[in-house]
């Protein structure tokens, strides 16, 4: 039997680095896997929220409120559609942003303050930037589930006259979730104490955005001094894109570019700030 010499420090370091390369390369995916697995704890809530909410909204608005609106309505571009067709894409975008609000607020505080599992990730070769990316991907899985379920229901209800392009409402909804959720994730990563900030976001940012972004009526129906809320709202920009793909609402190409660019800029800037605050708090 031949005795082997003990490994040197350099050899042990090289071995550790070799084992560390895999999690570092796939770090964001490992975090995503953790986030998605953790969702199993409230999986039924996600499924009921993703599928039950559109049924309630569509029954309330499509069957209830729409029954009181005689004939078609002008969507503000000169096109007349049924109220259900008009409001359905806006509700889909609202659902995407609502899910983004839930996933990018308290769960971020949970990872930093209450269960502190972000610090556990950070003790491994996974970088803070990868942790932020993994959280974004994990939340995106739930947003994608919600908007896909929502789209199928509005399609079944006959609220998608043009299904050949209507399915594009799904990636637009995902982009809407990022556009609102990524800045919120950055904000959540920047605060250390929960003093009701997310309740204020819900009441004074999300609700005004929901009510004054042309969700239930064309934005042009509002007085001039209220229209600016829609202009800066990611919900309005996403809704306009959604109406364009689901029933062919006419839109100037440059305005489509503005809608897309605005949503992408919000998502990217919010993501970059989120990475910054993750790195700052995790000591990188």
PDB file of C-alpha atoms in Angstrom:
ATOM      1  CA  UNK A   1       0.000   0.000   0.000  1.00  0.00           C
ATOM      2  CA  UNK A   2       1.482   3.295  -1.087  1.00  0.00           C
ATOM      3  CA  UNK A   3       0.950   6.249   1.229  1.00  0.00           C
ATOM      4  CA  UNK A   4      -0.174   9.406  -0.517  1.00  0.00           C
ATOM      5  CA  UNK A   5       1.245  12.748   0.402  1.00  0.00           C
ATOM      6  CA  UNK A   6      -1.167  15.241   1.994  1.00  0.00           C
ATOM      7  CA  UNK A   7      -2.500  17.865  -0.391  1.00  0.00           C
ATOM      8  CA  UNK A   8      -0.825  21.210  -0.326  1.00  0.00           C
ATOM      9  CA  UNK A   9      -2.651  24.457   0.316  1.00  0.00           C
ATOM     10  CA  UNK A  10      -2.439  25.369  -3.345  1.00  0.00           C
ATOM     11  CA  UNK A  11      -3.921  22.033  -4.369  1.00  0.00           C
ATOM     12  CA  UNK A  12      -6.768  22.388  -1.876  1.00  0.00           C
ATOM     13  CA  UNK A  13      -7.431  25.935  -3.126  1.00  0.00           C
ATOM     14  CA  UNK A  14      -7.443  24.723  -6.732  1.00  0.00           C
ATOM     15  CA  UNK A  15      -9.887  21.934  -5.810  1.00  0.00           C
ATOM     16  CA  UNK A  16     -12.174  24.375  -4.004  1.00  0.00           C
ATOM     17  CA  UNK A  17     -12.109  26.749  -6.967  1.00  0.00           C
ATOM     18  CA  UNK A  18     -12.914  23.862  -9.308  1.00  0.00           C
ATOM     19  CA  UNK A  19     -15.955  22.902  -7.256  1.00  0.00           C
ATOM     20  CA  UNK A  20     -16.922  26.547  -6.991  1.00  0.00           C
ATOM     21  CA  UNK A  21     -16.919  27.195 -10.727  1.00  0.00           C
ATOM     22  CA  UNK A  22     -20.162  25.316 -11.313  1.00  0.00           C
ATOM     23  CA  UNK A  23     -22.322  27.222  -8.831  1.00  0.00           C
ATOM     24  CA  UNK A  24     -20.696  30.490  -9.895  1.00  0.00           C
ATOM     25  CA  UNK A  25     -21.485  29.777 -13.544  1.00  0.00           C
ATOM     26  CA  UNK A  26     -25.052  28.732 -12.812  1.00  0.00           C
ATOM     27  CA  UNK A  27     -25.568  30.879  -9.742  1.00  0.00           C
ATOM     28  CA  UNK A  28     -28.615  32.754 -11.004  1.00  0.00           C
ATOM     29  CA  UNK A  29     -30.283  29.487 -12.021  1.00  0.00           C
ATOM     30  CA  UNK A  30     -29.707  27.962  -8.579  1.00  0.00           C
ATOM     31  CA  UNK A  31     -31.344  30.989  -6.952  1.00  0.00           C
ATOM     32  CA  UNK A  32     -34.203  30.771  -9.451  1.00  0.00           C
ATOM     33  CA  UNK A  33     -34.677  27.111  -8.573  1.00  0.00           C
ATOM     34  CA  UNK A  34     -34.805  27.977  -4.882  1.00  0.00           C
ATOM     35  CA  UNK A  35     -37.386  30.745  -5.443  1.00  0.00           C
ATOM     36  CA  UNK A  36     -39.595  28.490  -7.559  1.00  0.00           C
ATOM     37  CA  UNK A  37     -39.348  25.591  -5.083  1.00  0.00           C
ATOM     38  CA  UNK A  38     -40.204  27.954  -2.223  1.00  0.00           C
ATOM     39  CA  UNK A  39     -43.376  28.919  -4.093  1.00  0.00           C
ATOM     40  CA  UNK A  40     -44.656  25.384  -3.530  1.00  0.00           C
ATOM     41  CA  UNK A  41     -45.428  26.449   0.050  1.00  0.00           C
ATOM     42  CA  UNK A  42     -48.154  28.719  -1.300  1.00  0.00           C
ATOM     43  CA  UNK A  43     -48.703  26.958  -4.613  1.00  0.00           C
ATOM     44  CA  UNK A  44     -52.470  26.757  -4.292  1.00  0.00           C
ATOM     45  CA  UNK A  45     -52.618  30.474  -3.590  1.00  0.00           C
ATOM     46  CA  UNK A  46     -50.683  31.107  -6.792  1.00  0.00           C
ATOM     47  CA  UNK A  47     -52.910  28.821  -8.843  1.00  0.00           C
ATOM     48  CA  UNK A  48     -56.143  30.190  -7.417  1.00  0.00           C
ATOM     49  CA  UNK A  49     -54.883  33.753  -7.822  1.00  0.00           C
ATOM     50  CA  UNK A  50     -53.709  33.138 -11.375  1.00  0.00           C
ATOM     51  CA  UNK A  51     -56.889  31.370 -12.499  1.00  0.00           C
ATOM     52  CA  UNK A  52     -59.585  32.558 -10.092  1.00  0.00           C
ATOM     53  CA  UNK A  53     -58.918  36.278 -10.374  1.00  0.00           C
ATOM     54  CA  UNK A  54     -59.466  36.460 -14.153  1.00  0.00           C
ATOM     55  CA  UNK A  55     -62.713  34.541 -13.821  1.00  0.00           C
ATOM     56  CA  UNK A  56     -64.023  36.993 -11.238  1.00  0.00           C
ATOM     57  CA  UNK A  57     -62.900  40.052 -13.203  1.00  0.00           C
ATOM     58  CA  UNK A  58     -64.273  38.781 -16.475  1.00  0.00           C
ATOM     59  CA  UNK A  59     -67.573  37.781 -14.935  1.00  0.00           C
ATOM     60  CA  UNK A  60     -67.861  41.119 -13.175  1.00  0.00           C
ATOM     61  CA  UNK A  61     -66.826  43.274 -16.092  1.00  0.00           C
ATOM     62  CA  UNK A  62     -67.498  41.114 -19.128  1.00  0.00           C
ATOM     63  CA  UNK A  63     -70.838  39.723 -18.058  1.00  0.00           C
ATOM     64  CA  UNK A  64     -71.925  42.278 -15.471  1.00  0.00           C
ATOM     65  CA  UNK A  65     -70.741  45.778 -16.337  1.00  0.00           C
ATOM     66  CA  UNK A  66     -70.580  45.132 -20.089  1.00  0.00           C
ATOM     67  CA  UNK A  67     -74.266  44.163 -20.014  1.00  0.00           C
ATOM     68  CA  UNK A  68     -75.072  47.730 -18.949  1.00  0.00           C
ATOM     69  CA  UNK A  69     -73.071  49.228 -21.812  1.00  0.00           C
ATOM     70  CA  UNK A  70     -75.202  49.154 -24.910  1.00  0.00           C
ATOM     71  CA  UNK A  71     -73.351  48.271 -28.115  1.00  0.00           C
ATOM     72  CA  UNK A  72     -69.707  49.123 -28.665  1.00  0.00           C
ATOM     73  CA  UNK A  73     -67.478  51.864 -27.315  1.00  0.00           C
ATOM     74  CA  UNK A  74     -64.863  54.083 -28.962  1.00  0.00           C
ATOM     75  CA  UNK A  75     -61.424  53.083 -27.637  1.00  0.00           C
ATOM     76  CA  UNK A  76     -60.022  56.572 -28.248  1.00  0.00           C
ATOM     77  CA  UNK A  77     -58.428  55.763 -31.597  1.00  0.00           C
ATOM     78  CA  UNK A  78     -61.624  55.772 -33.631  1.00  0.00           C
ATOM     79  CA  UNK A  79     -62.075  51.995 -33.394  1.00  0.00           C
ATOM     80  CA  UNK A  80     -65.301  50.698 -31.834  1.00  0.00           C
ATOM     81  CA  UNK A  81     -65.153  47.434 -29.881  1.00  0.00           C
ATOM     82  CA  UNK A  82     -67.196  45.724 -27.214  1.00  0.00           C
ATOM     83  CA  UNK A  83     -66.421  46.725 -23.660  1.00  0.00           C
ATOM     84  CA  UNK A  84     -65.125  43.245 -22.865  1.00  0.00           C
ATOM     85  CA  UNK A  85     -62.626  43.383 -25.743  1.00  0.00           C
ATOM     86  CA  UNK A  86     -61.558  46.863 -24.635  1.00  0.00           C
ATOM     87  CA  UNK A  87     -61.003  46.078 -20.978  1.00  0.00           C
ATOM     88  CA  UNK A  88     -59.573  42.520 -21.204  1.00  0.00           C
ATOM     89  CA  UNK A  89     -55.975  43.429 -22.242  1.00  0.00           C
ATOM     90  CA  UNK A  90     -55.823  46.091 -19.529  1.00  0.00           C
ATOM     91  CA  UNK A  91     -56.838  43.544 -16.912  1.00  0.00           C
ATOM     92  CA  UNK A  92     -54.172  41.128 -18.147  1.00  0.00           C
ATOM     93  CA  UNK A  93     -51.472  43.814 -17.768  1.00  0.00           C
ATOM     94  CA  UNK A  94     -52.856  44.729 -14.359  1.00  0.00           C
ATOM     95  CA  UNK A  95     -52.581  41.093 -13.253  1.00  0.00           C
ATOM     96  CA  UNK A  96     -48.931  40.989 -14.374  1.00  0.00           C
ATOM     97  CA  UNK A  97     -48.076  44.133 -12.419  1.00  0.00           C
ATOM     98  CA  UNK A  98     -50.047  42.933  -9.406  1.00  0.00           C
ATOM     99  CA  UNK A  99     -48.024  39.719  -9.276  1.00  0.00           C
ATOM    100  CA  UNK A 100     -44.835  41.745  -9.705  1.00  0.00           C
ATOM    101  CA  UNK A 101     -45.879  43.920  -6.757  1.00  0.00           C
ATOM    102  CA  UNK A 102     -46.323  40.836  -4.583  1.00  0.00           C
ATOM    103  CA  UNK A 103     -43.096  39.089  -5.600  1.00  0.00           C
ATOM    104  CA  UNK A 104     -40.760  42.089  -5.507  1.00  0.00           C
ATOM    105  CA  UNK A 105     -41.765  43.564  -2.161  1.00  0.00           C
ATOM    106  CA  UNK A 106     -42.096  41.442   1.007  1.00  0.00           C
ATOM    107  CA  UNK A 107     -40.141  38.445  -0.397  1.00  0.00           C
ATOM    108  CA  UNK A 108     -37.136  40.744  -0.855  1.00  0.00           C
ATOM    109  CA  UNK A 109     -37.403  41.934   2.744  1.00  0.00           C
ATOM    110  CA  UNK A 110     -37.757  38.294   3.743  1.00  0.00           C
ATOM    111  CA  UNK A 111     -34.490  37.379   2.048  1.00  0.00           C
ATOM    112  CA  UNK A 112     -32.574  40.238   3.668  1.00  0.00           C
ATOM    113  CA  UNK A 113     -34.176  40.663   7.058  1.00  0.00           C
ATOM    114  CA  UNK A 114     -36.463  37.918   8.308  1.00  0.00           C
ATOM    115  CA  UNK A 115     -35.153  34.583   6.990  1.00  0.00           C
ATOM    116  CA  UNK A 116     -31.944  36.143   5.577  1.00  0.00           C
ATOM    117  CA  UNK A 117     -31.460  33.454   2.958  1.00  0.00           C
ATOM    118  CA  UNK A 118     -29.791  35.942   0.612  1.00  0.00           C
ATOM    119  CA  UNK A 119     -26.848  35.967   3.017  1.00  0.00           C
ATOM    120  CA  UNK A 120     -26.749  32.187   2.771  1.00  0.00           C
ATOM    121  CA  UNK A 121     -26.505  32.409  -1.001  1.00  0.00           C
ATOM    122  CA  UNK A 122     -23.815  35.058  -0.654  1.00  0.00           C
ATOM    123  CA  UNK A 123     -21.687  32.734   1.539  1.00  0.00           C
ATOM    124  CA  UNK A 124     -21.337  30.469  -1.510  1.00  0.00           C
ATOM    125  CA  UNK A 125     -19.592  31.323  -4.799  1.00  0.00           C
ATOM    126  CA  UNK A 126     -22.867  32.915  -6.000  1.00  0.00           C
ATOM    127  CA  UNK A 127     -22.467  36.664  -6.474  1.00  0.00           C
ATOM    128  CA  UNK A 128     -24.979  39.315  -5.335  1.00  0.00           C
ATOM    129  CA  UNK A 129     -25.693  40.141  -8.967  1.00  0.00           C
ATOM    130  CA  UNK A 130     -26.578  36.522  -9.634  1.00  0.00           C
ATOM    131  CA  UNK A 131     -28.824  36.506  -6.570  1.00  0.00           C
ATOM    132  CA  UNK A 132     -30.700  39.554  -7.878  1.00  0.00           C
ATOM    133  CA  UNK A 133     -30.978  37.943 -11.302  1.00  0.00           C
ATOM    134  CA  UNK A 134     -32.225  34.686  -9.822  1.00  0.00           C
ATOM    135  CA  UNK A 135     -34.900  36.501  -7.826  1.00  0.00           C
ATOM    136  CA  UNK A 136     -36.000  38.283 -11.004  1.00  0.00           C
ATOM    137  CA  UNK A 137     -36.209  35.002 -12.923  1.00  0.00           C
ATOM    138  CA  UNK A 138     -38.053  33.244 -10.105  1.00  0.00           C
ATOM    139  CA  UNK A 139     -40.684  35.967  -9.884  1.00  0.00           C
ATOM    140  CA  UNK A 140     -40.926  35.972 -13.684  1.00  0.00           C
ATOM    141  CA  UNK A 141     -42.036  32.336 -13.583  1.00  0.00           C
ATOM    142  CA  UNK A 142     -45.066  33.303 -11.513  1.00  0.00           C
ATOM    143  CA  UNK A 143     -45.814  36.361 -13.672  1.00  0.00           C
ATOM    144  CA  UNK A 144     -45.649  34.174 -16.778  1.00  0.00           C
ATOM    145  CA  UNK A 145     -48.043  31.645 -15.229  1.00  0.00           C
ATOM    146  CA  UNK A 146     -50.495  34.397 -14.306  1.00  0.00           C
ATOM    147  CA  UNK A 147     -50.529  36.158 -17.694  1.00  0.00           C
ATOM    148  CA  UNK A 148     -50.734  32.872 -19.593  1.00  0.00           C
ATOM    149  CA  UNK A 149     -53.725  31.768 -17.522  1.00  0.00           C
ATOM    150  CA  UNK A 150     -55.292  35.179 -17.926  1.00  0.00           C
ATOM    151  CA  UNK A 151     -54.775  35.172 -21.669  1.00  0.00           C
ATOM    152  CA  UNK A 152     -56.393  31.742 -22.048  1.00  0.00           C
ATOM    153  CA  UNK A 153     -59.454  32.917 -20.166  1.00  0.00           C
ATOM    154  CA  UNK A 154     -59.954  36.126 -22.136  1.00  0.00           C
ATOM    155  CA  UNK A 155     -59.467  34.085 -25.318  1.00  0.00           C
ATOM    156  CA  UNK A 156     -62.143  31.597 -24.202  1.00  0.00           C
ATOM    157  CA  UNK A 157     -64.451  34.493 -23.341  1.00  0.00           C
ATOM    158  CA  UNK A 158     -64.079  35.830 -26.873  1.00  0.00           C
ATOM    159  CA  UNK A 159     -62.124  38.904 -25.819  1.00  0.00           C
ATOM    160  CA  UNK A 160     -59.300  38.269 -28.311  1.00  0.00           C
ATOM    161  CA  UNK A 161     -60.666  38.944 -31.799  1.00  0.00           C
ATOM    162  CA  UNK A 162     -57.187  38.561 -33.318  1.00  0.00           C
ATOM    163  CA  UNK A 163     -55.565  35.470 -31.698  1.00  0.00           C
ATOM    164  CA  UNK A 164     -52.868  35.325 -34.412  1.00  0.00           C
ATOM    165  CA  UNK A 165     -51.171  38.266 -32.695  1.00  0.00           C
ATOM    166  CA  UNK A 166     -53.109  38.203 -29.441  1.00  0.00           C
ATOM    167  CA  UNK A 167     -50.706  35.724 -27.811  1.00  0.00           C
ATOM    168  CA  UNK A 168     -48.101  38.513 -27.855  1.00  0.00           C
ATOM    169  CA  UNK A 169     -49.998  39.923 -24.887  1.00  0.00           C
ATOM    170  CA  UNK A 170     -48.203  37.256 -22.808  1.00  0.00           C
ATOM    171  CA  UNK A 171     -44.621  38.562 -23.334  1.00  0.00           C
ATOM    172  CA  UNK A 172     -45.929  42.122 -23.122  1.00  0.00           C
ATOM    173  CA  UNK A 173     -47.467  41.259 -19.769  1.00  0.00           C
ATOM    174  CA  UNK A 174     -44.154  39.819 -18.598  1.00  0.00           C
ATOM    175  CA  UNK A 175     -42.412  43.039 -19.658  1.00  0.00           C
ATOM    176  CA  UNK A 176     -45.031  45.065 -17.767  1.00  0.00           C
ATOM    177  CA  UNK A 177     -44.356  42.992 -14.648  1.00  0.00           C
ATOM    178  CA  UNK A 178     -40.640  43.703 -14.962  1.00  0.00           C
ATOM    179  CA  UNK A 179     -41.167  47.407 -15.663  1.00  0.00           C
ATOM    180  CA  UNK A 180     -42.974  47.888 -12.365  1.00  0.00           C
ATOM    181  CA  UNK A 181     -41.422  45.035 -10.389  1.00  0.00           C
ATOM    182  CA  UNK A 182     -37.704  45.658 -11.020  1.00  0.00           C
ATOM    183  CA  UNK A 183     -37.742  49.242  -9.618  1.00  0.00           C
ATOM    184  CA  UNK A 184     -39.802  47.963  -6.697  1.00  0.00           C
ATOM    185  CA  UNK A 185     -37.230  45.207  -6.107  1.00  0.00           C
ATOM    186  CA  UNK A 186     -34.492  47.857  -6.014  1.00  0.00           C
ATOM    187  CA  UNK A 187     -36.500  49.881  -3.497  1.00  0.00           C
ATOM    188  CA  UNK A 188     -37.216  46.807  -1.362  1.00  0.00           C
ATOM    189  CA  UNK A 189     -33.507  45.936  -1.344  1.00  0.00           C
ATOM    190  CA  UNK A 190     -32.646  49.465  -0.206  1.00  0.00           C
ATOM    191  CA  UNK A 191     -34.797  49.545   2.943  1.00  0.00           C
ATOM    192  CA  UNK A 192     -33.955  47.775   6.195  1.00  0.00           C
ATOM    193  CA  UNK A 193     -37.172  48.167   8.193  1.00  0.00           C
ATOM    194  CA  UNK A 194     -40.765  47.454   7.269  1.00  0.00           C
ATOM    195  CA  UNK A 195     -42.708  50.533   8.322  1.00  0.00           C
ATOM    196  CA  UNK A 196     -45.623  50.092   5.975  1.00  0.00           C
ATOM    197  CA  UNK A 197     -43.815  51.283   2.872  1.00  0.00           C
ATOM    198  CA  UNK A 198     -45.273  48.540   0.675  1.00  0.00           C
ATOM    199  CA  UNK A 199     -48.799  49.352   1.822  1.00  0.00           C
ATOM    200  CA  UNK A 200     -48.160  52.940   0.712  1.00  0.00           C
ATOM    201  CA  UNK A 201     -46.881  51.686  -2.651  1.00  0.00           C
ATOM    202  CA  UNK A 202     -50.052  49.654  -3.050  1.00  0.00           C
ATOM    203  CA  UNK A 203     -52.412  52.489  -2.122  1.00  0.00           C
ATOM    204  CA  UNK A 204     -50.695  55.550  -3.540  1.00  0.00           C
ATOM    205  CA  UNK A 205     -48.868  54.181  -6.598  1.00  0.00           C
ATOM    206  CA  UNK A 206     -50.526  50.959  -7.732  1.00  0.00           C
ATOM    207  CA  UNK A 207     -54.163  51.974  -7.155  1.00  0.00           C
ATOM    208  CA  UNK A 208     -53.944  55.430  -8.838  1.00  0.00           C
ATOM    209  CA  UNK A 209     -52.085  53.757 -11.700  1.00  0.00           C
ATOM    210  CA  UNK A 210     -54.848  51.144 -11.970  1.00  0.00           C
ATOM    211  CA  UNK A 211     -57.642  53.726 -11.927  1.00  0.00           C
ATOM    212  CA  UNK A 212     -56.112  56.443 -14.127  1.00  0.00           C
ATOM    213  CA  UNK A 213     -54.236  54.495 -16.824  1.00  0.00           C
ATOM    214  CA  UNK A 214     -57.064  53.948 -19.261  1.00  0.00           C
ATOM    215  CA  UNK A 215     -57.947  50.572 -17.808  1.00  0.00           C
ATOM    216  CA  UNK A 216     -61.731  51.057 -17.789  1.00  0.00           C
ATOM    217  CA  UNK A 217     -62.007  53.926 -20.288  1.00  0.00           C
ATOM    218  CA  UNK A 218     -59.746  55.657 -22.812  1.00  0.00           C
ATOM    219  CA  UNK A 219     -57.102  57.867 -21.240  1.00  0.00           C
ATOM    220  CA  UNK A 220     -58.369  60.776 -23.349  1.00  0.00           C
ATOM    221  CA  UNK A 221     -61.632  60.676 -21.349  1.00  0.00           C
ATOM    222  CA  UNK A 222     -59.750  62.075 -18.344  1.00  0.00           C
ATOM    223  CA  UNK A 223     -59.168  65.815 -17.828  1.00  0.00           C
ATOM    224  CA  UNK A 224     -55.762  67.029 -18.937  1.00  0.00           C
ATOM    225  CA  UNK A 225     -54.492  67.437 -15.375  1.00  0.00           C
ATOM    226  CA  UNK A 226     -55.008  63.724 -14.704  1.00  0.00           C
ATOM    227  CA  UNK A 227     -53.736  62.253 -17.967  1.00  0.00           C
ATOM    228  CA  UNK A 228     -50.081  62.525 -16.900  1.00  0.00           C
ATOM    229  CA  UNK A 229     -50.631  59.644 -14.491  1.00  0.00           C
ATOM    230  CA  UNK A 230     -51.280  57.397 -17.470  1.00  0.00           C
ATOM    231  CA  UNK A 231     -48.346  58.755 -19.462  1.00  0.00           C
ATOM    232  CA  UNK A 232     -45.821  57.810 -16.759  1.00  0.00           C
ATOM    233  CA  UNK A 233     -47.580  54.578 -15.848  1.00  0.00           C
ATOM    234  CA  UNK A 234     -46.109  51.308 -17.165  1.00  0.00           C
ATOM    235  CA  UNK A 235     -49.651  49.936 -17.056  1.00  0.00           C
ATOM    236  CA  UNK A 236     -50.909  52.366 -19.697  1.00  0.00           C
ATOM    237  CA  UNK A 237     -47.977  51.727 -22.050  1.00  0.00           C
ATOM    238  CA  UNK A 238     -48.393  47.948 -21.682  1.00  0.00           C
ATOM    239  CA  UNK A 239     -52.167  48.182 -22.105  1.00  0.00           C
ATOM    240  CA  UNK A 240     -51.832  50.146 -25.334  1.00  0.00           C
ATOM    241  CA  UNK A 241     -49.501  47.473 -26.686  1.00  0.00           C
ATOM    242  CA  UNK A 242     -51.863  44.746 -25.485  1.00  0.00           C
ATOM    243  CA  UNK A 243     -54.843  46.325 -27.219  1.00  0.00           C
ATOM    244  CA  UNK A 244     -52.816  46.580 -30.388  1.00  0.00           C
ATOM    245  CA  UNK A 245     -52.092  42.839 -30.500  1.00  0.00           C
ATOM    246  CA  UNK A 246     -55.410  41.495 -29.179  1.00  0.00           C
ATOM    247  CA  UNK A 247     -57.813  43.422 -31.400  1.00  0.00           C
ATOM    248  CA  UNK A 248     -55.655  45.558 -33.671  1.00  0.00           C
ATOM    249  CA  UNK A 249     -55.935  48.977 -32.068  1.00  0.00           C
ATOM    250  CA  UNK A 250     -54.182  51.309 -34.540  1.00  0.00           C
ATOM    251  CA  UNK A 251     -51.048  52.967 -33.232  1.00  0.00           C
ATOM    252  CA  UNK A 252     -48.329  55.019 -34.899  1.00  0.00           C
ATOM    253  CA  UNK A 253     -45.046  53.048 -35.195  1.00  0.00           C
ATOM    254  CA  UNK A 254     -43.122  55.714 -33.307  1.00  0.00           C
ATOM    255  CA  UNK A 255     -45.614  55.518 -30.455  1.00  0.00           C
ATOM    256  CA  UNK A 256     -45.250  51.728 -30.328  1.00  0.00           C
ATOM    257  CA  UNK A 257     -41.500  52.295 -30.074  1.00  0.00           C
ATOM    258  CA  UNK A 258     -42.089  54.727 -27.199  1.00  0.00           C
ATOM    259  CA  UNK A 259     -44.244  52.195 -25.341  1.00  0.00           C
ATOM    260  CA  UNK A 260     -41.673  49.409 -25.707  1.00  0.00           C
ATOM    261  CA  UNK A 261     -38.677  51.634 -24.946  1.00  0.00           C
ATOM    262  CA  UNK A 262     -40.297  53.084 -21.839  1.00  0.00           C
ATOM    263  CA  UNK A 263     -41.071  49.636 -20.425  1.00  0.00           C
ATOM    264  CA  UNK A 264     -37.608  48.289 -21.231  1.00  0.00           C
ATOM    265  CA  UNK A 265     -35.873  51.315 -19.687  1.00  0.00           C
ATOM    266  CA  UNK A 266     -37.879  50.976 -16.466  1.00  0.00           C
ATOM    267  CA  UNK A 267     -37.077  47.266 -16.272  1.00  0.00           C
ATOM    268  CA  UNK A 268     -33.354  47.631 -17.036  1.00  0.00           C
ATOM    269  CA  UNK A 269     -32.750  50.649 -14.784  1.00  0.00           C
ATOM    270  CA  UNK A 270     -34.685  49.000 -11.963  1.00  0.00           C
ATOM    271  CA  UNK A 271     -32.698  45.784 -12.397  1.00  0.00           C
ATOM    272  CA  UNK A 272     -29.357  47.629 -12.353  1.00  0.00           C
ATOM    273  CA  UNK A 273     -30.304  49.502  -9.183  1.00  0.00           C
ATOM    274  CA  UNK A 274     -31.449  46.219  -7.640  1.00  0.00           C
ATOM    275  CA  UNK A 275     -28.047  44.638  -8.383  1.00  0.00           C
ATOM    276  CA  UNK A 276     -26.375  47.670  -6.802  1.00  0.00           C
ATOM    277  CA  UNK A 277     -28.362  47.416  -3.574  1.00  0.00           C
ATOM    278  CA  UNK A 278     -27.946  43.631  -3.409  1.00  0.00           C
ATOM    279  CA  UNK A 279     -24.167  44.056  -3.708  1.00  0.00           C
ATOM    280  CA  UNK A 280     -24.164  46.839  -1.116  1.00  0.00           C
ATOM    281  CA  UNK A 281     -26.111  44.853   1.477  1.00  0.00           C
ATOM    282  CA  UNK A 282     -24.331  41.556   0.861  1.00  0.00           C
ATOM    283  CA  UNK A 283     -20.938  43.171   1.228  1.00  0.00           C
ATOM    284  CA  UNK A 284     -19.600  42.648  -2.280  1.00  0.00           C
TER     285      UNK A 284
END
